Short mmCIF file of C-alpha atoms in Angstrom, two decimals:
data_model
loop_
_atom_site.label_atom_id
_atom_site.label_comp_id
_atom_site.label_asym_id
_atom_site.label_seq_id
_atom_site.Cartn_x
_atom_site.Cartn_y
_atom_site.Cartn_z
CA UNK A 1 48.28 61.48 -88.86
CA UNK A 2 48.92 64.13 -86.22
CA UNK A 3 45.46 63.87 -84.61
CA UNK A 4 45.86 60.09 -84.39
CA UNK A 5 49.23 60.40 -82.63
CA UNK A 6 47.77 62.88 -80.16
CA UNK A 7 44.89 60.51 -79.31
CA UNK A 8 47.24 57.57 -78.79
CA UNK A 9 49.47 59.69 -76.53
CA UNK A 10 46.46 60.78 -74.51
CA UNK A 11 45.29 57.18 -74.17
CA UNK A 12 48.72 56.11 -72.97
CA UNK A 13 48.82 58.95 -70.46
CA UNK A 14 45.37 58.03 -69.17
CA UNK A 15 46.34 54.36 -68.99
CA UNK A 16 49.53 55.25 -67.12
CA UNK A 17 47.61 57.46 -64.74
CA UNK A 18 45.11 54.71 -64.02
CA UNK A 19 47.94 52.21 -63.50
CA UNK A 20 49.72 54.48 -61.06
CA UNK A 21 46.46 55.23 -59.27
CA UNK A 22 45.79 51.50 -58.95
CA UNK A 23 49.16 50.86 -57.28
CA UNK A 24 48.78 53.66 -54.75
CA UNK A 25 46.91 51.36 -52.31
CA UNK A 26 48.48 48.44 -50.41
CA UNK A 27 49.66 45.65 -52.67
CA UNK A 28 48.65 42.08 -51.99
CA UNK A 29 51.97 40.60 -53.11
CA UNK A 30 53.99 42.52 -50.52
CA UNK A 31 53.90 42.21 -46.71
CA UNK A 32 52.61 45.10 -44.72
CA UNK A 33 55.03 47.25 -42.85
CA UNK A 34 54.79 46.83 -39.07
CA UNK A 35 52.75 49.49 -37.34
CA UNK A 36 54.19 51.49 -34.53
CA UNK A 37 52.47 51.02 -31.22
CA UNK A 38 52.44 53.45 -28.37
CA UNK A 39 52.17 50.76 -25.71
CA UNK A 40 55.16 48.48 -25.05
CA UNK A 41 54.93 44.87 -26.22
CA UNK A 42 55.52 41.90 -23.93
CA UNK A 43 55.25 38.15 -24.00
CA UNK A 44 52.02 37.05 -22.26
CA UNK A 45 53.50 33.69 -21.31
CA UNK A 46 56.59 35.25 -19.75
CA UNK A 47 54.46 37.76 -17.84
CA UNK A 48 52.15 34.96 -16.69
CA UNK A 49 55.06 32.85 -15.45
CA UNK A 50 56.45 35.86 -13.57
CA UNK A 51 53.08 36.52 -11.98
CA UNK A 52 52.83 32.89 -10.89
CA UNK A 53 56.26 33.05 -9.28
CA UNK A 54 55.33 36.23 -7.41
CA UNK A 55 51.99 34.75 -6.32
CA UNK A 56 53.73 31.60 -5.06
CA UNK A 57 56.19 33.74 -3.11
CA UNK A 58 53.40 35.86 -1.63
CA UNK A 59 51.68 32.71 -0.41
CA UNK A 60 54.67 31.40 1.54
CA UNK A 61 55.68 31.88 5.15
CA UNK A 62 58.98 33.40 4.06
CA UNK A 63 57.19 36.42 2.62
CA UNK A 64 55.21 36.91 5.83
CA UNK A 65 58.39 36.71 7.93
CA UNK A 66 60.28 39.17 5.73
CA UNK A 67 57.33 41.56 5.63
CA UNK A 68 57.03 41.44 9.42
CA UNK A 69 60.74 42.10 9.85
CA UNK A 70 60.63 45.08 7.46
CA UNK A 71 57.62 46.61 9.24
CA UNK A 72 59.21 46.18 12.67
CA UNK A 73 62.50 47.72 11.52
CA UNK A 74 60.59 50.54 9.83
CA UNK A 75 58.59 51.37 12.98
CA UNK A 76 61.54 51.02 15.37
CA UNK A 77 63.77 53.17 13.16
CA UNK A 78 61.21 55.96 12.87
CA UNK A 79 60.65 55.93 16.65
CA UNK A 80 64.13 55.39 18.11
CA UNK A 81 66.32 57.03 15.46
CA UNK A 82 67.37 60.69 15.75
CA UNK A 83 64.88 63.23 14.46
CA UNK A 84 66.96 64.22 11.44
CA UNK A 85 67.23 60.55 10.33
CA UNK A 86 63.56 59.74 10.58
CA UNK A 87 61.83 59.59 7.19
CA UNK A 88 58.31 58.52 8.28
CA UNK A 89 57.04 60.05 11.50
CA UNK A 90 54.11 58.71 13.47
CA UNK A 91 51.37 57.74 12.31
CA UNK A 92 53.59 56.18 9.58
CA UNK A 93 51.69 57.45 6.57
CA UNK A 94 54.42 56.43 4.14
CA UNK A 95 54.39 52.87 5.51
CA UNK A 96 50.62 52.72 5.04
CA UNK A 97 51.04 53.96 1.47
CA UNK A 98 53.68 51.30 0.72
CA UNK A 99 51.52 48.51 2.14
CA UNK A 100 48.52 49.69 0.11
CA UNK A 101 50.66 49.81 -3.02
CA UNK A 102 51.95 46.31 -2.35
CA UNK A 103 48.40 45.01 -1.83
CA UNK A 104 47.11 46.74 -4.98
CA UNK A 105 49.78 44.96 -7.06
CA UNK A 106 49.54 41.63 -5.25
CA UNK A 107 45.81 41.18 -5.83
CA UNK A 108 45.89 41.31 -9.67
CA UNK A 109 48.99 39.12 -9.79
CA UNK A 110 47.28 36.50 -7.65
CA UNK A 111 44.16 36.66 -9.81
CA UNK A 112 46.24 36.24 -12.97
CA UNK A 113 48.00 33.22 -11.48
CA UNK A 114 44.64 31.74 -10.49
CA UNK A 115 43.27 32.25 -14.01
CA UNK A 116 46.26 30.47 -15.51
CA UNK A 117 45.84 27.63 -13.03
CA UNK A 118 42.14 27.40 -13.90
CA UNK A 119 43.02 27.17 -17.59
CA UNK A 120 45.48 24.37 -16.90
CA UNK A 121 42.94 22.54 -14.75
CA UNK A 122 40.33 22.88 -17.51
CA UNK A 123 42.73 21.40 -20.07
CA UNK A 124 43.66 18.57 -17.70
CA UNK A 125 40.00 17.80 -17.01
CA UNK A 126 39.27 17.71 -20.74
CA UNK A 127 42.16 15.32 -21.33
CA UNK A 128 41.04 13.13 -18.43
CA UNK A 129 37.50 13.07 -19.82
CA UNK A 130 38.73 11.99 -23.24
CA UNK A 131 40.97 9.36 -21.66
CA UNK A 132 38.04 8.00 -19.64
CA UNK A 133 35.90 7.84 -22.78
CA UNK A 134 38.63 5.88 -24.59
CA UNK A 135 39.00 3.55 -21.60
CA UNK A 136 35.24 2.93 -21.46
CA UNK A 137 35.15 2.24 -25.21
CA UNK A 138 38.08 -0.21 -24.91
CA UNK A 139 36.43 -1.95 -21.95
CA UNK A 140 33.15 -2.35 -23.83
CA UNK A 141 35.00 -3.72 -26.86
CA UNK A 142 36.87 -6.25 -24.71
CA UNK A 143 33.64 -7.27 -22.98
CA UNK A 144 32.00 -7.94 -26.36
CA UNK A 145 35.01 -9.94 -27.51
CA UNK A 146 35.00 -12.05 -24.33
CA UNK A 147 31.27 -12.71 -24.73
CA UNK A 148 31.81 -13.76 -28.34
CA UNK A 149 34.62 -16.12 -27.28
CA UNK A 150 32.41 -17.68 -24.63
CA UNK A 151 29.63 -18.24 -27.14
CA UNK A 152 32.12 -19.72 -29.58
CA UNK A 153 33.61 -22.04 -26.96
CA UNK A 154 30.16 -23.24 -25.99
CA UNK A 155 29.67 -24.63 -29.52
CA UNK A 156 33.05 -26.42 -29.68
CA UNK A 157 33.02 -30.20 -29.23
CA UNK A 158 34.92 -31.14 -26.07
CA UNK A 159 36.89 -34.34 -25.42
CA UNK A 160 34.36 -35.73 -22.94
CA UNK A 161 31.53 -35.24 -25.43
CA UNK A 162 33.54 -37.07 -28.11
CA UNK A 163 34.22 -39.96 -25.70
CA UNK A 164 30.55 -40.27 -24.83
CA UNK A 165 29.60 -40.25 -28.51
CA UNK A 166 32.16 -42.95 -29.33
CA UNK A 167 31.04 -45.13 -26.45
CA UNK A 168 27.42 -44.83 -27.58
CA UNK A 169 28.42 -45.76 -31.13
CA UNK A 170 30.33 -48.82 -29.86
CA UNK A 171 27.35 -49.89 -27.79
CA UNK A 172 25.07 -49.49 -30.77
CA UNK A 173 27.40 -51.54 -32.98
CA UNK A 174 27.64 -54.22 -30.31
CA UNK A 175 23.87 -54.42 -29.97
CA UNK A 176 23.43 -54.66 -33.74
CA UNK A 177 26.04 -57.42 -33.97
CA UNK A 178 24.42 -59.40 -31.18
CA UNK A 179 21.05 -58.96 -32.85
CA UNK A 180 22.21 -60.40 -36.24
CA UNK A 181 24.15 -63.27 -34.62
CA UNK A 182 22.10 -64.60 -31.76
CA UNK A 183 23.95 -66.63 -29.17
CA UNK A 184 27.32 -65.16 -30.04
CA UNK A 185 29.56 -63.83 -27.37
CA UNK A 186 29.35 -60.14 -26.67
CA UNK A 187 32.20 -58.09 -27.88
CA UNK A 188 33.77 -56.18 -25.00
CA UNK A 189 33.55 -52.47 -25.28
CA UNK A 190 36.81 -50.97 -26.47
CA UNK A 191 37.68 -47.84 -24.55
CA UNK A 192 38.68 -44.91 -26.67
CA UNK A 193 42.35 -44.10 -26.60
CA UNK A 194 43.20 -40.90 -24.91
CA UNK A 195 45.92 -38.73 -26.41
CA UNK A 196 48.71 -38.01 -24.00
CA UNK A 197 49.55 -34.58 -22.71
CA UNK A 198 46.26 -32.90 -23.65
CA UNK A 199 44.66 -31.93 -20.34
CA UNK A 200 44.87 -32.39 -16.61
CA UNK A 201 42.44 -35.39 -16.61
CA UNK A 202 44.91 -37.60 -18.56
CA UNK A 203 47.72 -37.25 -15.99
#
């Protein structure tokens, strides 16, 4: 009995060890914990909208006027101000550095705004193309329907055709009657009655 108990205990221990070893990895029934990132996270759409606003401002006359005023004040201050108050002596190296920094940031922002505008234009062109295809399909369908209606109307018996047929039948009946009864008076042709209010010819 004792050896059997020892074997069952060992089997349970092995089974427990395998069970615990199975659950050491990530479980599929639980969400993963968020990973820490070294770089800061930002909303691409918000950043894109901000870049478009900056690019629009850089492309206006207001920006050029303000930039010109700042440069003039900068140069005049560093030339006419007292020596102890000047912060950028001639040849204005710090001003050159600031303008280069502004240009280095303005170029990528303008490119990003242009890329977003290109994406919007591509989407608009795709929508216009699909709309044109639907319009062409609708136009072709209407053209086929109009052609079918014209063909159908060509086979419909009109009022004038019915009048001509009735007059021919009356003439034929009159000729037959005169042929069976020679010498009899000819029956005057009876005009077909026209229904009122049907077309413009009856007015």
